Each structure stands twice: as structure tokens, then as C-alpha cells.
Amino acid sequence: MVDNRHATALVIAGVLSALASVYLSVSVGSPHWYRYTSPPVRAESNATELRALQDEFLDRDFDEKTASDAMFRMNGTTGLWWRCVQTPTDAHWYREADPKMLLECVTFTPSQQFTPKYKEPGNHNSGEDTIRTYLWRCQFLLPLVSLGLVVLGGLLGFCACLCGSLTPVLFIGLLHLLAGLCSLATVCCFLAGMDLLHRVSVFPDHVDATLGWSLYLALIASPLQMMSAALLVWAARSHGQTYYRMTAYRVA
């Protein structure tokens, strides 16, 4: 039998786990982890250059230097699975004071996620940058691992409810703890990878780089998962201690 304290802890842990899963899922599927703000273009020659850069960016053949340059100069955003730039809707947009812009996005294919990164972006002869390569792969895999651990914990919890047992709750709490660490590691890998990219890239003048709301969602998901883990572990240990005391009392 589960007393009210343990039942309340389990319900709160379930709500926190569900919120964290929603936040992380939305974050992973959106392109707003990092955004660039570039100055407006007023010359036709620069506009022509940006059109060519836009065409290369929207091409399915991924080139890290081209993609980075386009995002730097076209108010781009990037996420774990998407990269986007703002493109004009009018042919003579550079003559307008406030031109209408459209956000166009291209997804990273699974093969592109595992493409090696080079010490000089776009230069395959510069040698592979092992650190950036594995940071990029980790930021792609870790959120999937985190969500998978939460789903596994949910399935175990559902089975435990059907059986009326709290035995697997401690293991479910440990799964949520690992999921929280994976979510936190995802954010750390992404920020470290972006910092290393900026160090080896030619960053244009007057371009501002800021963190996007998607990254903060992933950052919020991590402590929610850890709080859920703490409640689950507490409920499992407290229930176990109560059970042993009741057993000892009955024997006595």
C-alpha cells in the first residue's frame, strides 16, 4: 500500500517528467538554439552576393562554411536539426526601409549530422577537428537518449502501476537522473561546439550572436528531470523503510 506522501511525490514526479519531455521535444525540433543579427543591406552588389549565398545555403549539399557565412550575414538561426536564414520576398528589397523577410529552413540529414568537421570550415585538406566532430554528434544523439530513457521509465512505471508495486521506482528515478544529465550535456556540447566554430570562422563585423529560446527550454528540461528523479528516489527509499518497519512491528 502507498500512503498519501508517496502517492503525492509520484504524481508530482510524473508531472515534472511530462513537462520536461514536452520542453525537450519542442526544443529539439525547433531551429532557435542560436541566432545571428546582421546589419541591413543597402547596396545592390551586396544583395546580389547574398542571393548567391542564399542559393548555396538552400542547396541540399551541406557545406559548413557556406552555411555559417549565410547565417552570419542573413539573420540566421540554427538548432540541433535545422538551420535557417531570412530571405526577402521582394526582388528589390534592399531599396526598402523595412523589407518583408521570410524564414527559410533546411534540415540536417542523418548523414550530415555525422559528417566530420574540419579545422578550417569548408577546407577538407585542413584535417579533421575531432573535438568539434564529436561535440556535434553528441548534441544530436544525447537528447534522443534522454527522451528514450524517459519513455523507458514511463513504461516501467505503467507496468508498476498495473502490478501495484513500488519496486521499480528507484530504477525509474535513476533513469530520470541519467536523462537530466543527458539533457544538460546536450546544451553544453552545443555551446562548446558553437564557441569552437566561431573561433575558426571569419566572423563579420557588426553581427550579434545571441542564445535562442529553444536552448533555454532544453536547459529548463534538465532540472525538471532531476527533480523528478529526486522525488522518485525519495518515494522508493521512504516506502521501503516504512515497509521494513511495518514488517518488523508485525514480527515483534
Tab-separated table of C-alpha atoms in Angstrom:
chain	number	residue	atom	x	y	z
A	1	MET	CA	0.000	0.000	0.000
A	2	VAL	CA	1.199	3.527	-0.843
A	3	ASP	CA	0.496	6.302	1.652
A	4	ASN	CA	-0.505	9.818	0.666
A	5	ARG	CA	3.003	11.272	0.888
A	6	HIS	CA	4.446	8.740	-1.532
A	7	ALA	CA	1.472	8.993	-3.894
A	8	THR	CA	1.786	12.787	-3.984
A	9	ALA	CA	5.513	12.540	-4.698
A	10	LEU	CA	4.873	10.095	-7.534
A	11	VAL	CA	2.208	12.321	-9.092
A	12	ILE	CA	4.418	15.418	-8.915
A	13	ALA	CA	7.338	13.446	-10.363
A	14	GLY	CA	5.141	12.301	-13.240
A	15	VAL	CA	4.011	15.858	-13.992
A	16	LEU	CA	7.587	17.179	-13.904
A	17	SER	CA	8.748	14.358	-16.167
A	18	ALA	CA	5.957	15.075	-18.662
A	19	LEU	CA	6.755	18.812	-18.698
A	20	ALA	CA	10.454	18.129	-19.191
A	21	SER	CA	9.721	15.757	-22.089
A	22	VAL	CA	7.499	18.347	-23.792
A	23	TYR	CA	10.076	21.106	-23.333
A	24	LEU	CA	12.906	18.956	-24.636
A	25	SER	CA	10.898	17.673	-27.614
A	26	VAL	CA	9.891	21.203	-28.648
A	27	SER	CA	13.454	22.389	-28.181
A	28	VAL	CA	14.964	19.606	-30.276
A	29	GLY	CA	12.512	20.155	-33.120
A	30	SER	CA	12.991	23.928	-33.373
A	31	PRO	CA	15.793	25.918	-35.055
A	32	HIS	CA	16.090	28.671	-32.442
A	33	TRP	CA	19.014	27.499	-30.334
A	34	TYR	CA	21.320	30.225	-31.616
A	35	ARG	CA	20.535	33.326	-33.650
A	36	TYR	CA	22.526	35.957	-35.506
A	37	THR	CA	21.525	39.562	-36.105
A	38	SER	CA	23.252	41.194	-39.061
A	39	PRO	CA	23.068	44.822	-40.310
A	40	PRO	CA	20.679	45.614	-43.188
A	41	VAL	CA	21.938	45.558	-46.783
A	42	ARG	CA	21.648	48.785	-48.766
A	43	ALA	CA	23.801	48.142	-51.867
A	44	GLU	CA	22.718	46.152	-54.934
A	45	SER	CA	26.105	44.432	-55.210
A	46	ASN	CA	25.795	43.110	-51.674
A	47	ALA	CA	22.233	41.989	-52.373
A	48	THR	CA	23.404	40.001	-55.406
A	49	GLU	CA	26.085	38.338	-53.321
A	50	LEU	CA	23.532	37.425	-50.659
A	51	ARG	CA	21.234	35.878	-53.276
A	52	ALA	CA	24.047	33.620	-54.415
A	53	LEU	CA	24.823	32.753	-50.811
A	54	GLN	CA	21.154	32.021	-50.218
A	55	ASP	CA	21.009	29.612	-53.165
A	56	GLU	CA	24.055	27.748	-51.875
A	57	PHE	CA	22.602	27.635	-48.368
A	58	LEU	CA	19.301	26.144	-49.525
A	59	ASP	CA	21.126	23.525	-51.558
A	60	ARG	CA	20.879	20.047	-50.051
A	61	ASP	CA	24.660	19.577	-50.282
A	62	PHE	CA	25.797	20.773	-46.868
A	63	ASP	CA	28.961	22.843	-46.603
A	64	GLU	CA	29.742	24.143	-43.140
A	65	LYS	CA	31.476	27.321	-44.298
A	66	THR	CA	28.702	28.284	-46.707
A	67	ALA	CA	26.033	27.568	-44.122
A	68	SER	CA	27.870	29.559	-41.446
A	69	ASP	CA	28.512	32.548	-43.723
A	70	ALA	CA	24.863	32.603	-44.772
A	71	MET	CA	23.622	32.535	-41.181
A	72	PHE	CA	26.125	35.213	-40.145
A	73	ARG	CA	25.009	37.615	-42.873
A	74	MET	CA	21.294	36.771	-43.265
A	75	ASN	CA	19.967	36.876	-39.705
A	76	GLY	CA	20.198	33.124	-39.479
A	77	THR	CA	19.247	30.735	-36.729
A	78	THR	CA	20.437	27.235	-36.029
A	79	GLY	CA	19.298	24.315	-33.931
A	80	LEU	CA	20.106	20.655	-33.470
A	81	TRP	CA	18.263	19.519	-36.605
A	82	TRP	CA	17.616	22.755	-38.524
A	83	ARG	CA	19.443	25.756	-39.951
A	84	CYS	CA	17.559	28.822	-41.200
A	85	VAL	CA	18.122	32.197	-42.860
A	86	GLN	CA	15.836	35.146	-43.512
A	87	THR	CA	15.212	35.665	-47.227
A	88	PRO	CA	13.473	38.657	-48.866
A	89	THR	CA	10.115	38.305	-50.584
A	90	ASP	CA	10.708	41.248	-52.969
A	91	ALA	CA	13.354	41.388	-55.693
A	92	HIS	CA	14.321	44.987	-54.805
A	93	TRP	CA	14.118	44.513	-51.063
A	94	TYR	CA	17.402	46.338	-50.419
A	95	ARG	CA	15.776	49.614	-51.507
A	96	GLU	CA	13.022	49.376	-48.890
A	97	ALA	CA	13.365	50.729	-45.373
A	98	ASP	CA	11.637	47.732	-43.782
A	99	PRO	CA	11.550	44.831	-46.276
A	100	LYS	CA	9.433	41.763	-45.657
A	101	MET	CA	11.556	38.743	-44.815
A	102	LEU	CA	10.731	35.057	-44.849
A	103	LEU	CA	12.439	32.464	-42.666
A	104	GLU	CA	13.593	29.545	-44.819
A	105	CYS	CA	14.944	26.426	-43.138
A	106	VAL	CA	16.883	23.355	-44.221
A	107	THR	CA	17.135	20.250	-42.099
A	108	PHE	CA	20.335	18.419	-41.247
A	109	THR	CA	20.080	14.929	-42.689
A	110	PRO	CA	21.300	11.999	-40.546
A	111	SER	CA	24.377	11.650	-42.751
A	112	GLN	CA	25.153	15.367	-42.358
A	113	GLN	CA	24.900	15.029	-38.588
A	114	PHE	CA	27.794	12.575	-38.668
A	115	THR	CA	29.872	14.436	-41.268
A	116	PRO	CA	33.363	15.230	-39.925
A	117	LYS	CA	34.149	18.837	-39.029
A	118	TYR	CA	37.396	20.357	-40.252
A	119	LYS	CA	39.877	22.662	-38.586
A	120	GLU	CA	39.119	25.208	-41.309
A	121	PRO	CA	35.388	25.018	-42.162
A	122	GLY	CA	34.909	24.109	-45.806
A	123	ASN	CA	38.546	23.096	-46.321
A	124	HIS	CA	38.734	19.304	-46.423
A	125	ASN	CA	42.521	19.428	-46.626
A	126	SER	CA	42.913	21.151	-43.259
A	127	GLY	CA	42.386	17.950	-41.284
A	128	GLU	CA	39.508	16.756	-39.147
A	129	ASP	CA	38.648	18.663	-35.990
A	130	THR	CA	37.947	15.705	-33.708
A	131	ILE	CA	36.581	17.738	-30.818
A	132	ARG	CA	34.021	19.615	-32.903
A	133	THR	CA	33.081	16.440	-34.745
A	134	TYR	CA	32.210	14.539	-31.586
A	135	LEU	CA	30.570	17.529	-29.929
A	136	TRP	CA	28.244	17.803	-32.918
A	137	ARG	CA	27.437	14.098	-32.835
A	138	CYS	CA	26.821	14.169	-29.099
A	139	GLN	CA	24.449	17.144	-29.347
A	140	PHE	CA	22.445	15.143	-31.897
A	141	LEU	CA	22.379	11.820	-30.002
A	142	LEU	CA	22.140	12.885	-26.350
A	143	PRO	CA	18.615	14.403	-26.476
A	144	LEU	CA	17.368	11.257	-28.191
A	145	VAL	CA	18.950	9.186	-25.422
A	146	SER	CA	17.337	11.454	-22.819
A	147	LEU	CA	13.869	11.096	-24.315
A	148	GLY	CA	14.388	7.349	-24.724
A	149	LEU	CA	15.274	6.973	-21.031
A	150	VAL	CA	12.159	8.908	-20.012
A	151	VAL	CA	9.961	6.753	-22.261
A	152	LEU	CA	11.522	3.607	-20.802
A	153	GLY	CA	10.894	4.934	-17.297
A	154	GLY	CA	7.295	5.705	-18.208
A	155	LEU	CA	6.738	2.168	-19.489
A	156	LEU	CA	8.244	0.696	-16.323
A	157	GLY	CA	6.085	2.993	-14.214
A	158	PHE	CA	2.959	1.937	-16.092
A	159	CYS	CA	3.807	-1.727	-15.516
A	160	ALA	CA	4.474	-0.993	-11.832
A	161	CYS	CA	1.036	0.629	-11.517
A	162	LEU	CA	-0.611	-2.409	-13.075
A	163	CYS	CA	1.233	-4.693	-10.651
A	164	GLY	CA	0.626	-2.396	-7.666
A	165	SER	CA	4.322	-2.390	-6.779
A	166	LEU	CA	6.840	0.360	-5.997
A	167	THR	CA	9.827	-1.911	-6.510
A	168	PRO	CA	10.958	-0.415	-9.870
A	169	VAL	CA	10.503	3.220	-8.748
A	170	LEU	CA	14.115	3.553	-7.601
A	171	PHE	CA	15.345	2.345	-11.006
A	172	ILE	CA	12.928	4.731	-12.752
A	173	GLY	CA	14.358	7.580	-10.678
A	174	LEU	CA	17.877	6.672	-11.763
A	175	LEU	CA	16.713	6.652	-15.409
A	176	HIS	CA	15.356	10.180	-14.983
A	177	LEU	CA	18.614	11.277	-13.386
A	178	LEU	CA	20.547	9.982	-16.394
A	179	ALA	CA	18.033	11.681	-18.707
A	180	GLY	CA	18.580	15.000	-16.913
A	181	LEU	CA	22.345	14.649	-17.258
A	182	CYS	CA	21.962	13.885	-20.985
A	183	SER	CA	19.788	16.981	-21.467
A	184	LEU	CA	22.325	19.149	-19.662
A	185	ALA	CA	25.179	17.601	-21.655
A	186	THR	CA	23.298	18.406	-24.883
A	187	VAL	CA	23.274	22.118	-24.056
A	188	CYS	CA	26.931	22.037	-23.002
A	189	CYS	CA	28.005	20.258	-26.200
A	190	PHE	CA	26.053	22.702	-28.365
A	191	LEU	CA	27.508	25.791	-26.680
A	192	ALA	CA	31.034	24.384	-26.777
A	193	GLY	CA	30.658	23.467	-30.455
A	194	MET	CA	29.362	26.930	-31.386
A	195	ASP	CA	32.195	28.600	-29.490
A	196	LEU	CA	34.789	26.491	-31.325
A	197	LEU	CA	33.080	27.214	-34.656
A	198	HIS	CA	33.244	30.954	-34.046
A	199	ARG	CA	36.939	30.687	-33.210
A	200	VAL	CA	37.800	29.089	-36.560
A	201	SER	CA	35.347	31.158	-38.645
A	202	VAL	CA	35.666	34.653	-40.050
A	203	PHE	CA	33.032	36.481	-38.051
A	204	PRO	CA	31.667	39.570	-39.888
A	205	ASP	CA	31.650	42.974	-38.263
A	206	HIS	CA	28.502	44.316	-36.590
A	207	VAL	CA	26.946	40.850	-36.303
A	208	ASP	CA	25.463	39.955	-32.931
A	209	ALA	CA	25.073	36.371	-31.740
A	210	THR	CA	22.552	35.503	-29.020
A	211	LEU	CA	21.111	32.382	-27.462
A	212	GLY	CA	17.641	31.397	-28.649
A	213	TRP	CA	14.576	30.362	-26.654
A	214	SER	CA	14.909	26.711	-27.717
A	215	LEU	CA	18.188	26.371	-25.841
A	216	TYR	CA	16.577	27.729	-22.677
A	217	LEU	CA	13.772	25.176	-22.993
A	218	ALA	CA	16.328	22.376	-23.096
A	219	LEU	CA	18.118	23.972	-20.154
A	220	ILE	CA	14.859	24.026	-18.163
A	221	ALA	CA	14.119	20.393	-19.023
A	222	SER	CA	17.271	19.152	-17.316
A	223	PRO	CA	16.490	20.327	-13.725
A	224	LEU	CA	12.872	19.220	-14.143
A	225	GLN	CA	14.066	15.709	-14.931
A	226	MET	CA	16.463	15.789	-11.984
A	227	MET	CA	13.733	16.982	-9.602
A	228	SER	CA	11.508	14.185	-10.871
A	229	ALA	CA	14.349	11.739	-10.229
A	230	ALA	CA	14.833	13.060	-6.686
A	231	LEU	CA	11.137	12.621	-5.878
A	232	LEU	CA	11.082	9.108	-7.301
A	233	VAL	CA	14.184	8.054	-5.383
A	234	TRP	CA	12.817	9.579	-2.181
A	235	ALA	CA	9.457	7.821	-2.600
A	236	ALA	CA	11.130	4.470	-3.268
A	237	ARG	CA	13.517	4.680	-0.300
A	238	SER	CA	10.938	6.110	2.101
A	239	HIS	CA	8.381	3.470	1.137
A	240	GLY	CA	10.996	0.755	1.577
A	241	GLN	CA	11.901	1.976	5.058
A	242	THR	CA	8.224	2.195	6.031
A	243	TYR	CA	7.609	-1.320	4.730
A	244	TYR	CA	10.509	-2.786	6.704
A	245	ARG	CA	9.357	-1.033	9.886
A	246	MET	CA	5.844	-2.392	9.478
A	247	THR	CA	7.229	-5.862	8.847
A	248	ALA	CA	9.436	-5.675	11.927
A	249	TYR	CA	6.480	-4.426	14.008
A	250	ARG	CA	4.295	-7.315	12.885
A	251	VAL	CA	7.020	-9.858	13.643
A	252	ALA	CA	7.515	-8.340	17.080
